[in-house]
PDB file of C-alpha atoms in Angstrom:
ATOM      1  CA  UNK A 689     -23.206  -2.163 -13.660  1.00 81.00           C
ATOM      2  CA  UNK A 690     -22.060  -5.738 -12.755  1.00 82.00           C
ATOM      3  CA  UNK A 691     -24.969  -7.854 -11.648  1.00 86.00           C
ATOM      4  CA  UNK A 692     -24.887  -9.018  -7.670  1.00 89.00           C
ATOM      5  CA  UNK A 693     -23.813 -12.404  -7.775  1.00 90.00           C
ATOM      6  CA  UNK A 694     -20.790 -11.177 -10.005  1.00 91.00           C
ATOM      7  CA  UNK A 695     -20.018  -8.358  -7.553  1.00 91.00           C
ATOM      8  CA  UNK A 696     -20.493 -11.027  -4.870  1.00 93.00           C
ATOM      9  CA  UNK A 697     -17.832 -13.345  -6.446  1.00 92.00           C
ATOM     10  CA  UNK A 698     -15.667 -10.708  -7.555  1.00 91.00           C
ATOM     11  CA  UNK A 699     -15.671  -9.652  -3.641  1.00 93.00           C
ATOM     12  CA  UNK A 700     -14.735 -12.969  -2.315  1.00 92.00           C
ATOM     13  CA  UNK A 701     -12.266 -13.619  -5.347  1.00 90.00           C
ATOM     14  CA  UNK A 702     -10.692 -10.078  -4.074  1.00 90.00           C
ATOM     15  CA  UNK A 703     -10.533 -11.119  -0.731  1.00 92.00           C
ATOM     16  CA  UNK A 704      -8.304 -14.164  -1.133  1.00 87.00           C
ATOM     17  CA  UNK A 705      -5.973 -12.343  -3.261  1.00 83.00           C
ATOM     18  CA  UNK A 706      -6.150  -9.523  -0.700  1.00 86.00           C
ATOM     19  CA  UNK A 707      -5.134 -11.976   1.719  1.00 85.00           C
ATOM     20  CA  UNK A 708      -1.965 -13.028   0.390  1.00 78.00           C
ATOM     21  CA  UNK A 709       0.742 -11.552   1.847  1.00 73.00           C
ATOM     22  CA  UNK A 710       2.844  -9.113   0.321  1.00 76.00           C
ATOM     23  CA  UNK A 711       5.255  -6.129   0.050  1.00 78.00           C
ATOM     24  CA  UNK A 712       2.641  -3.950   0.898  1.00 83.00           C
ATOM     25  CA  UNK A 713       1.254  -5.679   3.749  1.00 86.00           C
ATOM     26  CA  UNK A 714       5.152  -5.413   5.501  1.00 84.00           C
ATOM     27  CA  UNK A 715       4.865  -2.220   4.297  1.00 87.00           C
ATOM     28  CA  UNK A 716       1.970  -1.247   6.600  1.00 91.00           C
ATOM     29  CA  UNK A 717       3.355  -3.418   9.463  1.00 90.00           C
ATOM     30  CA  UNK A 718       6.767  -1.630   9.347  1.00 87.00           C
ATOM     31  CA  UNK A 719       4.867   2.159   8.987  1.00 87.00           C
ATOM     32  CA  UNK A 720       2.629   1.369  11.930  1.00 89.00           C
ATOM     33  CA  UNK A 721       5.203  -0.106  14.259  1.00 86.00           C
ATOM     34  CA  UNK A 722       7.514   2.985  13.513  1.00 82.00           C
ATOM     35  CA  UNK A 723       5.191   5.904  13.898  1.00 84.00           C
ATOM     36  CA  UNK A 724       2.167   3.895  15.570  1.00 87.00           C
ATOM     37  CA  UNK A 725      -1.587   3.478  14.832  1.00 90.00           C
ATOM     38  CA  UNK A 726      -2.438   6.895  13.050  1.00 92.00           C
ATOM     39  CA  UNK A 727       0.622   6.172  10.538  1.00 92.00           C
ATOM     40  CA  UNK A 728      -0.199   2.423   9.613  1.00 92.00           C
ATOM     41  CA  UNK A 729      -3.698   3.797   8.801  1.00 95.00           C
ATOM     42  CA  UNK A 730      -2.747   6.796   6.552  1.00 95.00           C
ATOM     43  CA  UNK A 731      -0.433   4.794   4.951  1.00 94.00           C
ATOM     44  CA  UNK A 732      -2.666   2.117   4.322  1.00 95.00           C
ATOM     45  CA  UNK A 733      -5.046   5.211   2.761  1.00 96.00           C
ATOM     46  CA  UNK A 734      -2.282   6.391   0.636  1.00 95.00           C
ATOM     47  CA  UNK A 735      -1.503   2.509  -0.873  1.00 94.00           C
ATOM     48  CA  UNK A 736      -5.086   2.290  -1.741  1.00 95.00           C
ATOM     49  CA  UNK A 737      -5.028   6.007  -2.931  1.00 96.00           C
ATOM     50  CA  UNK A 738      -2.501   4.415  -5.469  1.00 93.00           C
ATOM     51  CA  UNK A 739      -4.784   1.443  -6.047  1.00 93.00           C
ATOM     52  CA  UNK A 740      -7.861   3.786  -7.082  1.00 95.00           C
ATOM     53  CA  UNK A 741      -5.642   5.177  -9.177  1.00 93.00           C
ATOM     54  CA  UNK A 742      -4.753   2.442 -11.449  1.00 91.00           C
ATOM     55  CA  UNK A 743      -8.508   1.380 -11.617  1.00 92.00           C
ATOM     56  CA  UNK A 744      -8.988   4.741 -12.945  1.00 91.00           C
ATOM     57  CA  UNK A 745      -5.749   4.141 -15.351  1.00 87.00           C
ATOM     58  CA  UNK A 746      -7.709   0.810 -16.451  1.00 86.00           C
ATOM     59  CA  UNK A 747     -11.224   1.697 -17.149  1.00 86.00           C
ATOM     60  CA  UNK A 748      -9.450   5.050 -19.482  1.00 85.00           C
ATOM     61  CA  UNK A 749      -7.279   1.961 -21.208  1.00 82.00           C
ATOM     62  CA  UNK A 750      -3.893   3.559 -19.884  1.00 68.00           C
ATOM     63  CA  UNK A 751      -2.840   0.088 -18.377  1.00 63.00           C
ATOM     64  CA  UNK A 752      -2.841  -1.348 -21.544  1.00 65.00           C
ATOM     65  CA  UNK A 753      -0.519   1.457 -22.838  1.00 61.00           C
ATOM     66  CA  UNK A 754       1.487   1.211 -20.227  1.00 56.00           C
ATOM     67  CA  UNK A 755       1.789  -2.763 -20.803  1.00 60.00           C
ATOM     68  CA  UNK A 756       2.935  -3.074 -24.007  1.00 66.00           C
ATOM     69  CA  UNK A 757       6.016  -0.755 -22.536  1.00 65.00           C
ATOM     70  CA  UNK A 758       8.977  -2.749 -21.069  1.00 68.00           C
ATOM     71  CA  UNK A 759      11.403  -0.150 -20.406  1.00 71.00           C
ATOM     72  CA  UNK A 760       8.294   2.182 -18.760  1.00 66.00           C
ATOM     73  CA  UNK A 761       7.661  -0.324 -16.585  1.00 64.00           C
ATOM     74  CA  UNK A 762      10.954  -1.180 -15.603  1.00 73.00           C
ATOM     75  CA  UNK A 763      11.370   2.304 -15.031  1.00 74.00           C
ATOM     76  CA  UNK A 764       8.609   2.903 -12.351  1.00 68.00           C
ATOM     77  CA  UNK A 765       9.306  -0.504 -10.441  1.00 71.00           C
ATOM     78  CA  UNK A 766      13.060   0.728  -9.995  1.00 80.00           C
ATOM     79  CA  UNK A 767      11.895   4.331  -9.209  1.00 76.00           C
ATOM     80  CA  UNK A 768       9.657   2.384  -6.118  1.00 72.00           C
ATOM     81  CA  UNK A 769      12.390   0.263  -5.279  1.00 77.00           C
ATOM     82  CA  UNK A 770      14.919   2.845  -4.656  1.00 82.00           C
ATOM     83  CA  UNK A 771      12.437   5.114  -2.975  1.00 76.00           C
ATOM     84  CA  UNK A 772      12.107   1.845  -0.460  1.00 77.00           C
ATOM     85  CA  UNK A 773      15.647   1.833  -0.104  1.00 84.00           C
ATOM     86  CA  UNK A 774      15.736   5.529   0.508  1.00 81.00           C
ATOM     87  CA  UNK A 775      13.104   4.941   3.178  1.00 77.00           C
ATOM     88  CA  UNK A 776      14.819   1.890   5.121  1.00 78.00           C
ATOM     89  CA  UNK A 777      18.608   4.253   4.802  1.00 85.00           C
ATOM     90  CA  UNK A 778      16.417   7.124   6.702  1.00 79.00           C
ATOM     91  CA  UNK A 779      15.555   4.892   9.188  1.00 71.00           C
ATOM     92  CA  UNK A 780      18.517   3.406   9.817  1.00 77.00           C
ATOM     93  CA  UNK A 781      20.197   6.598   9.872  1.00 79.00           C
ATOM     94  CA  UNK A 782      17.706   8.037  13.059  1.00 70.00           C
ATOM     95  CA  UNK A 783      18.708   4.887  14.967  1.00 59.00           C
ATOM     96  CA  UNK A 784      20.262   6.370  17.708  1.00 55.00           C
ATOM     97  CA  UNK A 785      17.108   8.595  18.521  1.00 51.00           C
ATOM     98  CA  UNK A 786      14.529   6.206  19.894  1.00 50.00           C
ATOM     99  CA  UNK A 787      10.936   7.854  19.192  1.00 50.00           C
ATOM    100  CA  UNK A 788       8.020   8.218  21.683  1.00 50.00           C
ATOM    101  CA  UNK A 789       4.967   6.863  21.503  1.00 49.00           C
ATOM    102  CA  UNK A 790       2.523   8.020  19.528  1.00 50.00           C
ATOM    103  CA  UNK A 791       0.654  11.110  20.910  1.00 47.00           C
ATOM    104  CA  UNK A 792      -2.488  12.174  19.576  1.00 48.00           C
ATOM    105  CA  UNK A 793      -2.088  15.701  18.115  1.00 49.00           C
ATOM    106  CA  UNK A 794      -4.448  18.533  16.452  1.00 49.00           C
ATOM    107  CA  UNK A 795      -3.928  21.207  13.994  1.00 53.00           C
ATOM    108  CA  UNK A 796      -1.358  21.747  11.178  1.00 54.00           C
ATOM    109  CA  UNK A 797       1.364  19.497  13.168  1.00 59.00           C
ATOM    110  CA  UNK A 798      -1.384  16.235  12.376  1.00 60.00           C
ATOM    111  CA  UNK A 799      -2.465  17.106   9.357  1.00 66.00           C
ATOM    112  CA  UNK A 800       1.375  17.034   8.127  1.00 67.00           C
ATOM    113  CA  UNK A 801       2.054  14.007   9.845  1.00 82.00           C
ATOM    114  CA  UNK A 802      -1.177  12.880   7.847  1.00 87.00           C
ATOM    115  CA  UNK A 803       0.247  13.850   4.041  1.00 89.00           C
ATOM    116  CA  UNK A 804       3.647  12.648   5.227  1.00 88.00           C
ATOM    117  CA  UNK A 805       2.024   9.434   5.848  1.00 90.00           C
ATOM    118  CA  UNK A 806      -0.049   9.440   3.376  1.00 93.00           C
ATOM    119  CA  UNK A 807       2.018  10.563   0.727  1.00 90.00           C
ATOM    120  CA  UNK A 808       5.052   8.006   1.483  1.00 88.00           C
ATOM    121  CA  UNK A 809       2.215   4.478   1.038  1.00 91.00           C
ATOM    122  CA  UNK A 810       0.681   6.772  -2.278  1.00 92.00           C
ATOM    123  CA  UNK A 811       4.449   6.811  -3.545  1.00 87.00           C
ATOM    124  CA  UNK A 812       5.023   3.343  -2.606  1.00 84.00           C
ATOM    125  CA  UNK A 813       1.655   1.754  -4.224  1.00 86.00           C
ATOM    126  CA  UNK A 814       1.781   3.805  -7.496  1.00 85.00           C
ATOM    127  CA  UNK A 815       5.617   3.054  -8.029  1.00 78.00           C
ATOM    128  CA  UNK A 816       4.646  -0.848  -8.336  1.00 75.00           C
ATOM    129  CA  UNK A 817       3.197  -0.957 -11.929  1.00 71.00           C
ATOM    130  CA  UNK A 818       2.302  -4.529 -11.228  1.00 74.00           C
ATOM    131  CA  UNK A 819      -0.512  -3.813  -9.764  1.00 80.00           C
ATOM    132  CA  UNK A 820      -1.845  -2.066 -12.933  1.00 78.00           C
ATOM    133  CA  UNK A 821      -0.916  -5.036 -14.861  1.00 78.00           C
ATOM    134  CA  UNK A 822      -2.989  -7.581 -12.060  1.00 81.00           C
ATOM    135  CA  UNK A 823      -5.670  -5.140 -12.771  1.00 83.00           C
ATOM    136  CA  UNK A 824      -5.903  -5.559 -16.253  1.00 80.00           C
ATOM    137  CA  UNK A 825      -5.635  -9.166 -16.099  1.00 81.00           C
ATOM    138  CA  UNK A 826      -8.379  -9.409 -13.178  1.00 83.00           C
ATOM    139  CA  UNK A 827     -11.144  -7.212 -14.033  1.00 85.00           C
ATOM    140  CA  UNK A 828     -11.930  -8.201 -17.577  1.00 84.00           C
ATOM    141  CA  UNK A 829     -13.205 -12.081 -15.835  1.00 84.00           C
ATOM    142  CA  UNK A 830     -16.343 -10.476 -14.717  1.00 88.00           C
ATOM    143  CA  UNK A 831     -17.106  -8.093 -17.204  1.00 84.00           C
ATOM    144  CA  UNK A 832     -20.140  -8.556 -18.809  1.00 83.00           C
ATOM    145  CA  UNK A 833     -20.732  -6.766 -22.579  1.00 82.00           C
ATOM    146  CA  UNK A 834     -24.493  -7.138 -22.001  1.00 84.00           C
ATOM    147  CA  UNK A 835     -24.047  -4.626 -18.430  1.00 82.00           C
ATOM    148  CA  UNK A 836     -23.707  -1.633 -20.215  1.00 82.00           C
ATOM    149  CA  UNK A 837     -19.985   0.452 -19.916  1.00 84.00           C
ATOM    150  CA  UNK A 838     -16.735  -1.641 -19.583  1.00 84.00           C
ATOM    151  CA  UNK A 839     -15.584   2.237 -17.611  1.00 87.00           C
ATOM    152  CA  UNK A 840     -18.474   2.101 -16.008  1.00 89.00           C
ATOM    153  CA  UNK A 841     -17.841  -1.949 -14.769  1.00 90.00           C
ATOM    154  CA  UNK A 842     -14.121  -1.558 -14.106  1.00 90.00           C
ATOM    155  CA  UNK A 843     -15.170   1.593 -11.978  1.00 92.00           C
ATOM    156  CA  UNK A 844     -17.445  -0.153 -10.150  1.00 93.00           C
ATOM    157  CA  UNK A 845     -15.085  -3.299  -9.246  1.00 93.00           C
ATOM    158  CA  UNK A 846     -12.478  -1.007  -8.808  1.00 93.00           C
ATOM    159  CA  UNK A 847     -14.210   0.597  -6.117  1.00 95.00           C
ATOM    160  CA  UNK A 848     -15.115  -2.744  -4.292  1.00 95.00           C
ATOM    161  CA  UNK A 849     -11.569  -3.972  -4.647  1.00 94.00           C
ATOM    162  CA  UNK A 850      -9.929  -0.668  -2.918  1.00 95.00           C
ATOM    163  CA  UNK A 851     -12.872  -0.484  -0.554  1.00 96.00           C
ATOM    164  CA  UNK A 852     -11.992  -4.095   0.839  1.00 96.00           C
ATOM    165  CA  UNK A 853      -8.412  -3.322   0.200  1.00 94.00           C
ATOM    166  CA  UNK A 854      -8.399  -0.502   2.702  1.00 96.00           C
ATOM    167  CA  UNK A 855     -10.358  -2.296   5.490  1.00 96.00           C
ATOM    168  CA  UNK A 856      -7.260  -5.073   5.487  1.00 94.00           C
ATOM    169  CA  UNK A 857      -4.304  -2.520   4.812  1.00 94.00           C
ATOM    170  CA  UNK A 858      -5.991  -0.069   7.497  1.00 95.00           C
ATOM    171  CA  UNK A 859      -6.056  -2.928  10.125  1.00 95.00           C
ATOM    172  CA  UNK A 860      -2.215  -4.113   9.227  1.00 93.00           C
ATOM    173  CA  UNK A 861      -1.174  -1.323   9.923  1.00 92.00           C
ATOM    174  CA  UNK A 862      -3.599   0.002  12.613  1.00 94.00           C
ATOM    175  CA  UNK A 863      -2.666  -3.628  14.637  1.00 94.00           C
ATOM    176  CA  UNK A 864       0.870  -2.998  13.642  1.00 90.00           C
ATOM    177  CA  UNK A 865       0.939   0.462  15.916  1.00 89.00           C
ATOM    178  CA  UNK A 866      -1.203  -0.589  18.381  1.00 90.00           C
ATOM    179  CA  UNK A 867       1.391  -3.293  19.287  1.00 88.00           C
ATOM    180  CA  UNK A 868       4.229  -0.851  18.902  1.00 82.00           C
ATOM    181  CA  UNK A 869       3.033   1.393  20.861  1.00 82.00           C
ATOM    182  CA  UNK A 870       2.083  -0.779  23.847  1.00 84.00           C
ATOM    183  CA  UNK A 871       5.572  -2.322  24.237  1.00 80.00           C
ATOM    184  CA  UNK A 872       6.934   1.511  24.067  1.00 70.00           C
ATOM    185  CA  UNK A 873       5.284   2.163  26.942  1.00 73.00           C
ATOM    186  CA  UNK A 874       6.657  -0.603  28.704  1.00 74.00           C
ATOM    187  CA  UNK A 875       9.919   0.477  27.980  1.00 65.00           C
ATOM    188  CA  UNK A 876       9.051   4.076  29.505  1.00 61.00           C
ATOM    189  CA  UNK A 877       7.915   5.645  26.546  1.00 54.00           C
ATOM    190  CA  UNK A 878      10.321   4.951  23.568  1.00 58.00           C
ATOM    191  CA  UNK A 879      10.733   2.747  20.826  1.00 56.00           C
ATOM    192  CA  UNK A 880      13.904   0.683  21.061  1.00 57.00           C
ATOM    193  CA  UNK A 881      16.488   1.251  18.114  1.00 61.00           C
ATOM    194  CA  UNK A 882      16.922  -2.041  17.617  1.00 64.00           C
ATOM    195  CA  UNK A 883      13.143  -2.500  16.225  1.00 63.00           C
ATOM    196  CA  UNK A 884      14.095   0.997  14.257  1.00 67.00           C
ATOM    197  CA  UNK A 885      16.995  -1.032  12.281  1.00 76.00           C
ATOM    198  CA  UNK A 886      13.940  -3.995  11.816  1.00 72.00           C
ATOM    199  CA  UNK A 887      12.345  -1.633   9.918  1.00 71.00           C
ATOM    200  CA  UNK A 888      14.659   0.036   7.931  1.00 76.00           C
ATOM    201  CA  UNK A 889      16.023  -3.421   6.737  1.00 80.00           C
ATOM    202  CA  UNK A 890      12.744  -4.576   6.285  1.00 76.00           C
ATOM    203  CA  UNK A 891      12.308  -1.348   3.685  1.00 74.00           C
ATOM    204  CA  UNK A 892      15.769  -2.424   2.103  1.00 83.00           C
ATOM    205  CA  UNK A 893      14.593  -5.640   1.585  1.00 81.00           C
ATOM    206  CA  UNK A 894      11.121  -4.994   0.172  1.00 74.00           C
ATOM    207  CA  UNK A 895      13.087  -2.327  -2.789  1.00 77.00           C
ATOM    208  CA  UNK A 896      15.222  -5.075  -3.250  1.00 80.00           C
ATOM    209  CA  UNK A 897      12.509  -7.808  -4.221  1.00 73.00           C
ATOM    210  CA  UNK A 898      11.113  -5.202  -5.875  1.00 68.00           C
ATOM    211  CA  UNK A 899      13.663  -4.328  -8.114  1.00 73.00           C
ATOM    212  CA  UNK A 900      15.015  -7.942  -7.939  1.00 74.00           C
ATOM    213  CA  UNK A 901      11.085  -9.354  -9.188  1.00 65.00           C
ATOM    214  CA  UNK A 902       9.025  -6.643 -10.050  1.00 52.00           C
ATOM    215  CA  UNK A 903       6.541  -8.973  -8.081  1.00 44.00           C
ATOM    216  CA  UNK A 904       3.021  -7.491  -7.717  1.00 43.00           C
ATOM    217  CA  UNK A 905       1.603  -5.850  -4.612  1.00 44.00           C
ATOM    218  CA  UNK A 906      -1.534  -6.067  -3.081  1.00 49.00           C
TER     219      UNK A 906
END
């Protein structure tokens, strides 16, 4: 296991970089200001979901596979950055229909809204192979031969990088609904379209750079 003043700088290290914005943080801004506070945060689980992944993908050595790969990971970065596109088109598309507020709700109808959620930020995260690659350059600075397991290690950071990556990503998009939803209901109730078409473009645009770049997301 990494020693505590290594976990301590790897924290702060992760923080910065954290920081930074990126696709994913609009990503979270634009899911909690559509479907409000309960969406930015389930999203923001399912983009970390995608992160934990990829730690796992590291510490096995499947990054490293996957790295040495051009067309592979040409093919997963287009895969995410049409599945944005899909997602700002869908938007776009319900326009016309402004959308409550967000209403708390219970039983199967939440718990769908949940996976929905959920499942659209896992697509999104795991579809950006950069990540992977950020990982793999990253981790190995405070790995220490003399700590016992490199799995073990990379585990370990792993789970300290998603862990503070999930406090941020929850509050983007948390904040993001929060804010949403409070103008709503000073417009009666409803979202206007015109922040719906902010959104979807703002999805268009993020599969573009993403196709465009391949840049990394945090």
């Amino acid at each position: 296991m990494p020693s505590a003043p290594t976990l301590a700088a790897f924290a702060g290290a992760s923080v910065l970089l954290i920081l930074f914005p990126g696709p994913a943080m609009l990503f979270l801004v634009a899911r909690g200001a559509a479907g409000g506070r309960r969406v930015g945060v389930m999203s923001a689980v399912g983009v970390e979901s995608a992160n934990a992944t990829f730690v796992v993908a590291t510490a096995l050595g499947l990054t490293a596979v996957l790295a040495t790969s051009a067309l592979a990971l040409s093919v997963v970065r287009y895969v995410g950055a049409g599945y944005l596109v899909w997602l700002g088109i869908s938007v776009l598309r319900s326009r016309g229909a402004t959308a409550p507020v967000e209403i708390p709700t219970v039983g199967r109808s939440a718990r769908q809204s949940d996976w929905t959620s959920w499942r659209q930020g896992y697509l999104v995260g795991i579809a950006n192979p950069k990540v992977a690659l950020f990982f793999l350059a990253f981790f190995p600075q405070f790995l220490d031969p003399a700590r016992g397991s490199m799995t073990s290690q990379i585990i370990v950071l792993g789970a300290v990088f998603v862990a503070i990556g999930m406090v941020f990503d929850a509050s983007y998009g948390a904040l993001a609904g929060t804010i949403s939803t409070r103008m709503a209901r000073r417009r009666g109730g409803r979202r206007s379209a015109r922040g719906k078409v902010a959104i979807g473009l703002t999805y268009i645009g993020l599969g573009g750079f993403t196709a465009a770049t391949g840049s990394r997301t945090l």
